Amino acid sequence: GTVAVWGANTYGQTNIPAGLTNVVAIAAGLDHSLALKAGGNVVAWGAGAANTGSLPNVGQSAVPGALTNVVAVAAGGYHSVALKGDGSVAAWGYNNYGQTNVPGGLSNVVAVSAGYYYSLALKADGTVVAWGDNSYSQTNTPAALANAMKIAGGGYHSVALESDGRPS
């Protein structure tokens, strides 16, 4: 439940907050880090703790105060995404391409991921919902994509692992 961080520390992204324990999941964005604690709370550090409105400090580390019951986290270039226990999604930080505008009615989500300027959600029925920057078609979910069981957002591309029916 403890965290280790290494590499560039230009914006404090490797300065682990004092007393951070009971961590069950982590995510790393361009210049910020996220930790999900066992109780469902998110801790963030690095760029964006103070939202100045200009890159790189655009609020990606300013976790919304009302955010609780989180079960998964993802970090994009300059934004953060959280999956709540009720299957809903929250996002915060830089929103220049709509990457934090969670689609209305999005529910039954079981996993989230974040690319550079976009976000992904995997629903319980195996469908993938994507929003934000689409300059390289990274949010154009293929029509033939079925039974996805894992998702990942890259810089400007997305990946999904499809189930062939065998247990994973």
Short mmCIF file of N, CA and C in Angstrom, two decimals:
data_model
loop_
_atom_site.label_atom_id
_atom_site.label_comp_id
_atom_site.label_asym_id
_atom_site.label_seq_id
_atom_site.Cartn_x
_atom_site.Cartn_y
_atom_site.Cartn_z
N GLY A 1 0.77 -1.22 0.00
CA GLY A 1 0.00 0.00 0.00
C GLY A 1 0.80 1.27 0.00
N THR A 2 2.15 1.18 -0.16
CA THR A 2 2.96 2.40 -0.26
C THR A 2 3.34 2.62 -1.72
N VAL A 3 3.74 3.82 -2.05
CA VAL A 3 4.02 4.21 -3.43
C VAL A 3 5.49 4.54 -3.59
N ALA A 4 6.08 4.14 -4.71
CA ALA A 4 7.43 4.53 -5.09
C ALA A 4 7.33 5.28 -6.42
N VAL A 5 8.07 6.38 -6.54
CA VAL A 5 8.03 7.21 -7.75
C VAL A 5 9.46 7.59 -8.11
N TRP A 6 9.77 7.64 -9.41
CA TRP A 6 11.10 8.03 -9.83
C TRP A 6 11.02 8.69 -11.20
N GLY A 7 12.08 9.37 -11.59
CA GLY A 7 12.15 10.04 -12.89
C GLY A 7 12.11 11.54 -12.73
N ALA A 8 11.71 12.22 -13.80
CA ALA A 8 11.66 13.68 -13.82
C ALA A 8 10.75 14.20 -12.71
N ASN A 9 11.15 15.30 -12.11
CA ASN A 9 10.38 15.89 -11.02
C ASN A 9 10.20 17.39 -11.21
N THR A 10 10.05 17.81 -12.45
CA THR A 10 9.94 19.22 -12.78
C THR A 10 8.82 19.92 -12.04
N TYR A 11 7.69 19.23 -11.85
CA TYR A 11 6.51 19.84 -11.23
C TYR A 11 6.11 19.15 -9.93
N GLY A 12 7.03 18.41 -9.32
CA GLY A 12 6.73 17.74 -8.06
C GLY A 12 6.01 16.43 -8.22
N GLN A 13 5.97 15.89 -9.42
CA GLN A 13 5.24 14.65 -9.67
C GLN A 13 5.88 13.42 -9.00
N THR A 14 7.10 13.54 -8.52
CA THR A 14 7.70 12.43 -7.78
C THR A 14 7.78 12.70 -6.28
N ASN A 15 7.23 13.82 -5.83
CA ASN A 15 7.21 14.15 -4.40
C ASN A 15 5.97 13.54 -3.76
N ILE A 16 6.09 12.33 -3.28
CA ILE A 16 4.96 11.62 -2.68
C ILE A 16 4.49 12.38 -1.44
N PRO A 17 3.19 12.64 -1.33
CA PRO A 17 2.68 13.33 -0.14
C PRO A 17 3.01 12.55 1.13
N ALA A 18 3.38 13.26 2.16
CA ALA A 18 3.71 12.63 3.45
C ALA A 18 2.51 11.83 3.96
N GLY A 19 2.80 10.66 4.49
CA GLY A 19 1.77 9.83 5.11
C GLY A 19 0.88 9.08 4.13
N LEU A 20 1.22 9.06 2.85
CA LEU A 20 0.39 8.35 1.88
C LEU A 20 0.56 6.84 2.05
N THR A 21 -0.49 6.18 2.52
CA THR A 21 -0.49 4.73 2.72
C THR A 21 -1.84 4.17 2.29
N ASN A 22 -1.97 2.86 2.37
CA ASN A 22 -3.22 2.17 2.01
C ASN A 22 -3.64 2.44 0.58
N VAL A 23 -2.68 2.53 -0.32
CA VAL A 23 -2.94 2.80 -1.73
C VAL A 23 -3.24 1.47 -2.44
N VAL A 24 -4.31 1.48 -3.26
CA VAL A 24 -4.72 0.27 -3.98
C VAL A 24 -4.59 0.41 -5.49
N ALA A 25 -4.41 1.63 -6.00
CA ALA A 25 -4.24 1.86 -7.44
C ALA A 25 -3.49 3.17 -7.64
N ILE A 26 -2.80 3.26 -8.78
CA ILE A 26 -2.03 4.45 -9.11
C ILE A 26 -2.21 4.79 -10.58
N ALA A 27 -1.89 6.02 -10.94
CA ALA A 27 -1.87 6.44 -12.35
C ALA A 27 -0.89 7.60 -12.47
N ALA A 28 -0.27 7.70 -13.64
CA ALA A 28 0.68 8.78 -13.90
C ALA A 28 0.31 9.50 -15.18
N GLY A 29 0.18 10.83 -15.09
CA GLY A 29 -0.07 11.66 -16.26
C GLY A 29 1.23 12.27 -16.73
N LEU A 30 1.13 13.29 -17.57
CA LEU A 30 2.33 13.92 -18.10
C LEU A 30 3.22 14.48 -16.99
N ASP A 31 2.63 15.27 -16.10
CA ASP A 31 3.40 15.90 -15.01
C ASP A 31 2.69 15.79 -13.67
N HIS A 32 1.84 14.79 -13.51
CA HIS A 32 1.12 14.61 -12.24
C HIS A 32 0.93 13.13 -11.95
N SER A 33 0.66 12.84 -10.68
CA SER A 33 0.48 11.46 -10.23
C SER A 33 -0.81 11.36 -9.42
N LEU A 34 -1.43 10.19 -9.47
CA LEU A 34 -2.66 9.92 -8.72
C LEU A 34 -2.50 8.64 -7.91
N ALA A 35 -3.11 8.62 -6.75
CA ALA A 35 -3.16 7.41 -5.92
C ALA A 35 -4.60 7.25 -5.43
N LEU A 36 -5.09 6.03 -5.50
CA LEU A 36 -6.41 5.70 -4.98
C LEU A 36 -6.21 4.96 -3.67
N LYS A 37 -6.79 5.50 -2.62
CA LYS A 37 -6.67 4.87 -1.30
C LYS A 37 -7.77 3.84 -1.10
N ALA A 38 -7.52 2.90 -0.20
CA ALA A 38 -8.47 1.79 0.04
C ALA A 38 -9.86 2.29 0.39
N GLY A 39 -10.01 3.43 1.00
CA GLY A 39 -11.31 3.96 1.38
C GLY A 39 -12.06 4.64 0.25
N GLY A 40 -11.48 4.69 -0.96
CA GLY A 40 -12.17 5.30 -2.09
C GLY A 40 -11.86 6.76 -2.32
N ASN A 41 -10.83 7.28 -1.65
CA ASN A 41 -10.43 8.68 -1.84
C ASN A 41 -9.22 8.75 -2.76
N VAL A 42 -9.13 9.84 -3.52
CA VAL A 42 -8.04 10.05 -4.46
C VAL A 42 -7.10 11.12 -3.90
N VAL A 43 -5.79 10.85 -4.03
CA VAL A 43 -4.76 11.81 -3.67
C VAL A 43 -3.98 12.10 -4.95
N ALA A 44 -3.71 13.37 -5.22
CA ALA A 44 -2.98 13.77 -6.43
C ALA A 44 -1.87 14.73 -6.07
N TRP A 45 -0.81 14.71 -6.86
CA TRP A 45 0.30 15.63 -6.64
C TRP A 45 1.02 15.87 -7.96
N GLY A 46 1.81 16.93 -7.97
CA GLY A 46 2.52 17.33 -9.19
C GLY A 46 1.88 18.56 -9.79
N ALA A 47 2.02 18.74 -11.09
CA ALA A 47 1.46 19.91 -11.77
C ALA A 47 -0.05 19.95 -11.59
N GLY A 48 -0.57 21.15 -11.49
CA GLY A 48 -2.01 21.33 -11.45
C GLY A 48 -2.64 21.33 -10.09
N ALA A 49 -1.86 21.30 -9.01
CA ALA A 49 -2.45 21.36 -7.68
C ALA A 49 -3.13 22.72 -7.48
N ALA A 50 -2.53 23.75 -8.03
CA ALA A 50 -3.14 25.08 -8.03
C ALA A 50 -3.51 25.39 -9.47
N ASN A 51 -4.78 25.53 -9.75
CA ASN A 51 -5.24 25.76 -11.11
C ASN A 51 -5.00 27.22 -11.50
N THR A 52 -3.96 27.42 -12.32
CA THR A 52 -3.66 28.77 -12.79
C THR A 52 -4.32 29.06 -14.13
N GLY A 53 -4.86 28.02 -14.75
CA GLY A 53 -5.50 28.19 -16.04
C GLY A 53 -4.55 28.13 -17.22
N SER A 54 -3.25 28.00 -16.96
CA SER A 54 -2.30 27.87 -18.05
C SER A 54 -1.44 26.63 -17.82
N LEU A 55 -1.05 26.01 -18.93
CA LEU A 55 -0.26 24.78 -18.84
C LEU A 55 1.03 25.02 -18.10
N PRO A 56 1.51 24.08 -17.31
CA PRO A 56 0.91 22.78 -17.04
C PRO A 56 -0.01 22.78 -15.82
N ASN A 57 -0.24 23.91 -15.21
CA ASN A 57 -1.02 23.96 -13.97
C ASN A 57 -2.49 24.27 -14.24
N VAL A 58 -3.22 23.25 -14.65
CA VAL A 58 -4.61 23.44 -15.08
C VAL A 58 -5.59 22.61 -14.25
N GLY A 59 -5.21 22.28 -13.03
CA GLY A 59 -6.14 21.63 -12.12
C GLY A 59 -6.18 20.12 -12.14
N GLN A 60 -5.29 19.48 -12.85
CA GLN A 60 -5.31 18.01 -12.92
C GLN A 60 -4.98 17.35 -11.59
N SER A 61 -4.34 18.06 -10.68
CA SER A 61 -4.05 17.53 -9.35
C SER A 61 -4.97 18.10 -8.28
N ALA A 62 -5.93 18.89 -8.68
CA ALA A 62 -6.89 19.48 -7.74
C ALA A 62 -8.12 18.58 -7.68
N VAL A 63 -8.04 17.53 -6.88
CA VAL A 63 -9.12 16.54 -6.79
C VAL A 63 -10.39 17.23 -6.27
N PRO A 64 -11.52 17.05 -6.96
CA PRO A 64 -12.76 17.66 -6.48
C PRO A 64 -13.08 17.23 -5.05
N GLY A 65 -13.45 18.17 -4.21
CA GLY A 65 -13.69 17.90 -2.80
C GLY A 65 -14.78 16.89 -2.53
N ALA A 66 -15.78 16.82 -3.38
CA ALA A 66 -16.91 15.91 -3.17
C ALA A 66 -16.68 14.53 -3.76
N LEU A 67 -15.51 14.29 -4.31
CA LEU A 67 -15.23 13.00 -4.97
C LEU A 67 -14.94 11.92 -3.92
N THR A 68 -15.81 10.93 -3.82
CA THR A 68 -15.64 9.81 -2.89
C THR A 68 -16.08 8.53 -3.59
N ASN A 69 -15.88 7.41 -2.91
CA ASN A 69 -16.32 6.10 -3.41
C ASN A 69 -15.70 5.77 -4.77
N VAL A 70 -14.44 6.13 -4.95
CA VAL A 70 -13.73 5.88 -6.20
C VAL A 70 -13.15 4.47 -6.18
N VAL A 71 -13.22 3.78 -7.33
CA VAL A 71 -12.70 2.42 -7.43
C VAL A 71 -11.58 2.28 -8.46
N ALA A 72 -11.37 3.32 -9.30
CA ALA A 72 -10.28 3.28 -10.29
C ALA A 72 -9.94 4.71 -10.69
N VAL A 73 -8.68 4.92 -11.08
CA VAL A 73 -8.23 6.23 -11.54
C VAL A 73 -7.43 6.10 -12.82
N ALA A 74 -7.40 7.19 -13.59
CA ALA A 74 -6.60 7.27 -14.81
C ALA A 74 -6.09 8.70 -14.93
N ALA A 75 -4.91 8.85 -15.50
CA ALA A 75 -4.31 10.18 -15.66
C ALA A 75 -3.96 10.39 -17.13
N GLY A 76 -4.43 11.49 -17.69
CA GLY A 76 -4.11 11.85 -19.06
C GLY A 76 -2.97 12.85 -19.09
N GLY A 77 -2.84 13.54 -20.22
CA GLY A 77 -1.79 14.53 -20.33
C GLY A 77 -1.91 15.59 -19.25
N TYR A 78 -3.05 16.25 -19.22
CA TYR A 78 -3.28 17.32 -18.26
C TYR A 78 -4.64 17.18 -17.58
N HIS A 79 -5.16 15.99 -17.50
CA HIS A 79 -6.45 15.78 -16.85
C HIS A 79 -6.45 14.46 -16.10
N SER A 80 -7.45 14.29 -15.23
CA SER A 80 -7.57 13.08 -14.43
C SER A 80 -9.00 12.55 -14.52
N VAL A 81 -9.14 11.24 -14.39
CA VAL A 81 -10.44 10.58 -14.51
C VAL A 81 -10.58 9.60 -13.36
N ALA A 82 -11.79 9.51 -12.81
CA ALA A 82 -12.06 8.57 -11.72
C ALA A 82 -13.34 7.80 -12.01
N LEU A 83 -13.32 6.52 -11.70
CA LEU A 83 -14.51 5.67 -11.78
C LEU A 83 -15.03 5.48 -10.37
N LYS A 84 -16.30 5.78 -10.20
CA LYS A 84 -16.92 5.65 -8.88
C LYS A 84 -17.58 4.27 -8.75
N GLY A 85 -17.79 3.85 -7.52
CA GLY A 85 -18.36 2.55 -7.24
C GLY A 85 -19.75 2.33 -7.81
N ASP A 86 -20.46 3.41 -8.11
CA ASP A 86 -21.80 3.27 -8.69
C ASP A 86 -21.79 3.20 -10.21
N GLY A 87 -20.58 3.12 -10.82
CA GLY A 87 -20.47 3.02 -12.27
C GLY A 87 -20.48 4.35 -12.99
N SER A 88 -20.43 5.45 -12.25
CA SER A 88 -20.36 6.77 -12.88
C SER A 88 -18.90 7.22 -12.96
N VAL A 89 -18.66 8.27 -13.74
CA VAL A 89 -17.31 8.75 -14.00
C VAL A 89 -17.22 10.23 -13.67
N ALA A 90 -16.08 10.64 -13.09
CA ALA A 90 -15.78 12.04 -12.83
C ALA A 90 -14.45 12.36 -13.52
N ALA A 91 -14.31 13.59 -14.00
CA ALA A 91 -13.06 14.01 -14.64
C ALA A 91 -12.81 15.47 -14.31
N TRP A 92 -11.53 15.84 -14.22
CA TRP A 92 -11.16 17.21 -13.89
C TRP A 92 -9.81 17.53 -14.49
N GLY A 93 -9.51 18.83 -14.57
CA GLY A 93 -8.25 19.30 -15.13
C GLY A 93 -8.49 20.05 -16.43
N TYR A 94 -7.49 20.04 -17.31
CA TYR A 94 -7.54 20.76 -18.58
C TYR A 94 -8.65 20.21 -19.45
N ASN A 95 -9.42 21.10 -20.06
CA ASN A 95 -10.58 20.66 -20.83
C ASN A 95 -10.62 21.31 -22.20
N ASN A 96 -9.46 21.54 -22.80
CA ASN A 96 -9.42 22.23 -24.08
C ASN A 96 -10.05 21.45 -25.21
N TYR A 97 -10.18 20.14 -25.10
CA TYR A 97 -10.81 19.31 -26.14
C TYR A 97 -12.05 18.59 -25.61
N GLY A 98 -12.54 18.97 -24.46
CA GLY A 98 -13.72 18.30 -23.91
C GLY A 98 -13.40 17.00 -23.20
N GLN A 99 -12.14 16.77 -22.86
CA GLN A 99 -11.73 15.51 -22.24
C GLN A 99 -12.25 15.33 -20.83
N THR A 100 -12.70 16.40 -20.19
CA THR A 100 -13.30 16.24 -18.86
C THR A 100 -14.83 16.38 -18.89
N ASN A 101 -15.40 16.55 -20.09
CA ASN A 101 -16.85 16.62 -20.24
C ASN A 101 -17.41 15.20 -20.35
N VAL A 102 -17.64 14.56 -19.23
CA VAL A 102 -18.15 13.19 -19.22
C VAL A 102 -19.51 13.19 -19.93
N PRO A 103 -19.70 12.30 -20.91
CA PRO A 103 -20.97 12.28 -21.64
C PRO A 103 -22.16 12.09 -20.70
N GLY A 104 -23.21 12.85 -20.93
CA GLY A 104 -24.42 12.73 -20.14
C GLY A 104 -25.00 11.33 -20.26
N GLY A 105 -25.49 10.80 -19.16
CA GLY A 105 -26.10 9.48 -19.16
C GLY A 105 -25.12 8.32 -19.13
N LEU A 106 -23.81 8.59 -19.10
CA LEU A 106 -22.83 7.51 -19.05
C LEU A 106 -22.97 6.78 -17.72
N SER A 107 -23.22 5.48 -17.77
CA SER A 107 -23.41 4.68 -16.55
C SER A 107 -22.93 3.26 -16.81
N ASN A 108 -22.95 2.46 -15.77
CA ASN A 108 -22.53 1.06 -15.85
C ASN A 108 -21.09 0.91 -16.33
N VAL A 109 -20.24 1.85 -15.95
CA VAL A 109 -18.83 1.83 -16.35
C VAL A 109 -18.06 0.92 -15.39
N VAL A 110 -17.14 0.12 -15.96
CA VAL A 110 -16.34 -0.80 -15.15
C VAL A 110 -14.85 -0.50 -15.20
N ALA A 111 -14.43 0.39 -16.13
CA ALA A 111 -13.01 0.77 -16.23
C ALA A 111 -12.90 2.11 -16.94
N VAL A 112 -11.85 2.85 -16.61
CA VAL A 112 -11.56 4.13 -17.27
C VAL A 112 -10.10 4.16 -17.69
N SER A 113 -9.83 4.99 -18.69
CA SER A 113 -8.46 5.23 -19.12
C SER A 113 -8.41 6.65 -19.66
N ALA A 114 -7.21 7.18 -19.82
CA ALA A 114 -7.06 8.54 -20.33
C ALA A 114 -5.88 8.60 -21.27
N GLY A 115 -6.09 9.28 -22.40
CA GLY A 115 -5.02 9.56 -23.33
C GLY A 115 -4.53 10.97 -23.10
N TYR A 116 -3.78 11.48 -24.04
CA TYR A 116 -3.20 12.81 -23.87
C TYR A 116 -4.28 13.86 -23.65
N TYR A 117 -5.23 13.98 -24.58
CA TYR A 117 -6.31 14.95 -24.48
C TYR A 117 -7.68 14.29 -24.63
N TYR A 118 -7.83 13.06 -24.23
CA TYR A 118 -9.12 12.38 -24.35
C TYR A 118 -9.28 11.35 -23.24
N SER A 119 -10.52 10.85 -23.10
CA SER A 119 -10.84 9.90 -22.04
C SER A 119 -11.62 8.73 -22.61
N LEU A 120 -11.51 7.58 -21.95
CA LEU A 120 -12.20 6.35 -22.36
C LEU A 120 -12.92 5.74 -21.17
N ALA A 121 -14.06 5.11 -21.45
CA ALA A 121 -14.79 4.36 -20.43
C ALA A 121 -15.22 3.02 -21.03
N LEU A 122 -15.05 1.97 -20.27
CA LEU A 122 -15.50 0.63 -20.65
C LEU A 122 -16.75 0.33 -19.85
N LYS A 123 -17.82 0.00 -20.57
CA LYS A 123 -19.08 -0.29 -19.90
C LYS A 123 -19.20 -1.80 -19.63
N ALA A 124 -20.07 -2.15 -18.71
CA ALA A 124 -20.24 -3.55 -18.31
C ALA A 124 -20.66 -4.44 -19.48
N ASP A 125 -21.32 -3.87 -20.48
CA ASP A 125 -21.75 -4.67 -21.63
C ASP A 125 -20.66 -4.85 -22.68
N GLY A 126 -19.43 -4.38 -22.40
CA GLY A 126 -18.31 -4.56 -23.31
C GLY A 126 -18.18 -3.46 -24.36
N THR A 127 -19.00 -2.42 -24.28
CA THR A 127 -18.87 -1.31 -25.22
C THR A 127 -17.91 -0.27 -24.65
N VAL A 128 -17.32 0.52 -25.54
CA VAL A 128 -16.36 1.54 -25.15
C VAL A 128 -16.91 2.90 -25.56
N VAL A 129 -16.84 3.85 -24.63
CA VAL A 129 -17.26 5.23 -24.90
C VAL A 129 -16.00 6.10 -24.80
N ALA A 130 -15.83 6.99 -25.77
CA ALA A 130 -14.65 7.86 -25.80
C ALA A 130 -15.09 9.30 -26.04
N TRP A 131 -14.35 10.25 -25.44
CA TRP A 131 -14.66 11.66 -25.63
C TRP A 131 -13.41 12.49 -25.49
N GLY A 132 -13.43 13.67 -26.10
CA GLY A 132 -12.28 14.57 -26.07
C GLY A 132 -11.67 14.71 -27.45
N ASP A 133 -10.38 14.96 -27.50
CA ASP A 133 -9.66 15.19 -28.76
C ASP A 133 -9.81 13.99 -29.70
N ASN A 134 -10.14 14.28 -30.93
CA ASN A 134 -10.31 13.23 -31.94
C ASN A 134 -9.50 13.54 -33.19
N SER A 135 -8.40 14.28 -33.04
CA SER A 135 -7.63 14.70 -34.21
C SER A 135 -6.98 13.53 -34.95
N TYR A 136 -6.85 12.38 -34.33
CA TYR A 136 -6.29 11.19 -34.97
C TYR A 136 -7.28 10.03 -34.91
N SER A 137 -8.56 10.33 -34.78
CA SER A 137 -9.64 9.32 -34.69
C SER A 137 -9.53 8.45 -33.45
N GLN A 138 -8.83 8.92 -32.44
CA GLN A 138 -8.65 8.12 -31.23
C GLN A 138 -9.93 7.95 -30.42
N THR A 139 -10.94 8.76 -30.68
CA THR A 139 -12.21 8.59 -29.97
C THR A 139 -13.29 7.99 -30.87
N ASN A 140 -12.93 7.62 -32.10
CA ASN A 140 -13.86 6.94 -33.00
C ASN A 140 -13.80 5.45 -32.72
N THR A 141 -14.63 4.99 -31.80
CA THR A 141 -14.63 3.58 -31.45
C THR A 141 -15.06 2.76 -32.66
N PRO A 142 -14.29 1.75 -33.06
CA PRO A 142 -14.64 0.94 -34.24
C PRO A 142 -16.00 0.27 -34.08
N ALA A 143 -16.79 0.30 -35.14
CA ALA A 143 -18.12 -0.31 -35.11
C ALA A 143 -18.05 -1.80 -34.81
N ALA A 144 -16.99 -2.46 -35.24
CA ALA A 144 -16.86 -3.90 -35.04
C ALA A 144 -16.34 -4.29 -33.66
N LEU A 145 -15.97 -3.30 -32.85
CA LEU A 145 -15.46 -3.60 -31.51
C LEU A 145 -16.58 -4.19 -30.65
N ALA A 146 -16.36 -5.39 -30.16
CA ALA A 146 -17.39 -6.06 -29.35
C ALA A 146 -16.73 -6.77 -28.19
N ASN A 147 -17.44 -6.83 -27.09
CA ASN A 147 -16.98 -7.58 -25.92
C ASN A 147 -15.62 -7.14 -25.40
N ALA A 148 -15.38 -5.84 -25.38
CA ALA A 148 -14.12 -5.35 -24.82
C ALA A 148 -14.07 -5.67 -23.33
N MET A 149 -12.88 -6.01 -22.85
CA MET A 149 -12.71 -6.32 -21.43
C MET A 149 -11.60 -5.51 -20.78
N LYS A 150 -10.79 -4.83 -21.57
CA LYS A 150 -9.73 -3.94 -21.08
C LYS A 150 -9.60 -2.80 -22.08
N ILE A 151 -9.24 -1.61 -21.59
CA ILE A 151 -9.00 -0.47 -22.46
C ILE A 151 -7.75 0.27 -22.03
N ALA A 152 -7.14 0.98 -22.98
CA ALA A 152 -5.99 1.81 -22.67
C ALA A 152 -5.95 2.98 -23.64
N GLY A 153 -5.70 4.16 -23.10
CA GLY A 153 -5.53 5.34 -23.92
C GLY A 153 -4.07 5.70 -24.00
N GLY A 154 -3.59 5.94 -25.21
CA GLY A 154 -2.21 6.35 -25.42
C GLY A 154 -2.15 7.84 -25.67
N GLY A 155 -1.06 8.31 -26.22
CA GLY A 155 -0.95 9.73 -26.54
C GLY A 155 -2.06 10.14 -27.49
N TYR A 156 -2.11 9.51 -28.64
CA TYR A 156 -3.11 9.82 -29.66
C TYR A 156 -3.71 8.56 -30.27
N HIS A 157 -3.73 7.48 -29.52
CA HIS A 157 -4.38 6.25 -30.00
C HIS A 157 -4.99 5.51 -28.83
N SER A 158 -5.92 4.61 -29.15
CA SER A 158 -6.62 3.84 -28.12
C SER A 158 -6.47 2.35 -28.41
N VAL A 159 -6.53 1.54 -27.36
CA VAL A 159 -6.40 0.09 -27.49
C VAL A 159 -7.47 -0.57 -26.64
N ALA A 160 -8.07 -1.63 -27.18
CA ALA A 160 -9.04 -2.42 -26.41
C ALA A 160 -8.72 -3.89 -26.59
N LEU A 161 -8.84 -4.63 -25.51
CA LEU A 161 -8.68 -6.09 -25.55
C LEU A 161 -10.08 -6.68 -25.57
N GLU A 162 -10.36 -7.45 -26.61
CA GLU A 162 -11.67 -8.07 -26.75
C GLU A 162 -11.66 -9.48 -26.18
N SER A 163 -12.78 -9.88 -25.61
CA SER A 163 -12.93 -11.23 -25.07
C SER A 163 -13.40 -12.16 -26.18
N ASP A 164 -12.82 -13.33 -26.23
CA ASP A 164 -13.29 -14.34 -27.19
C ASP A 164 -14.19 -15.35 -26.51
N GLY A 165 -14.63 -15.04 -25.32
CA GLY A 165 -15.55 -15.93 -24.59
C GLY A 165 -14.89 -16.78 -23.54
N ARG A 166 -13.57 -16.94 -23.60
CA ARG A 166 -12.86 -17.70 -22.59
C ARG A 166 -12.69 -16.85 -21.34
N PRO A 167 -12.65 -17.46 -20.18
CA PRO A 167 -12.41 -16.67 -18.96
C PRO A 167 -11.06 -15.97 -19.02
N SER A 168 -11.00 -14.79 -18.45
CA SER A 168 -9.72 -14.07 -18.46
C SER A 168 -9.13 -14.07 -17.07
#
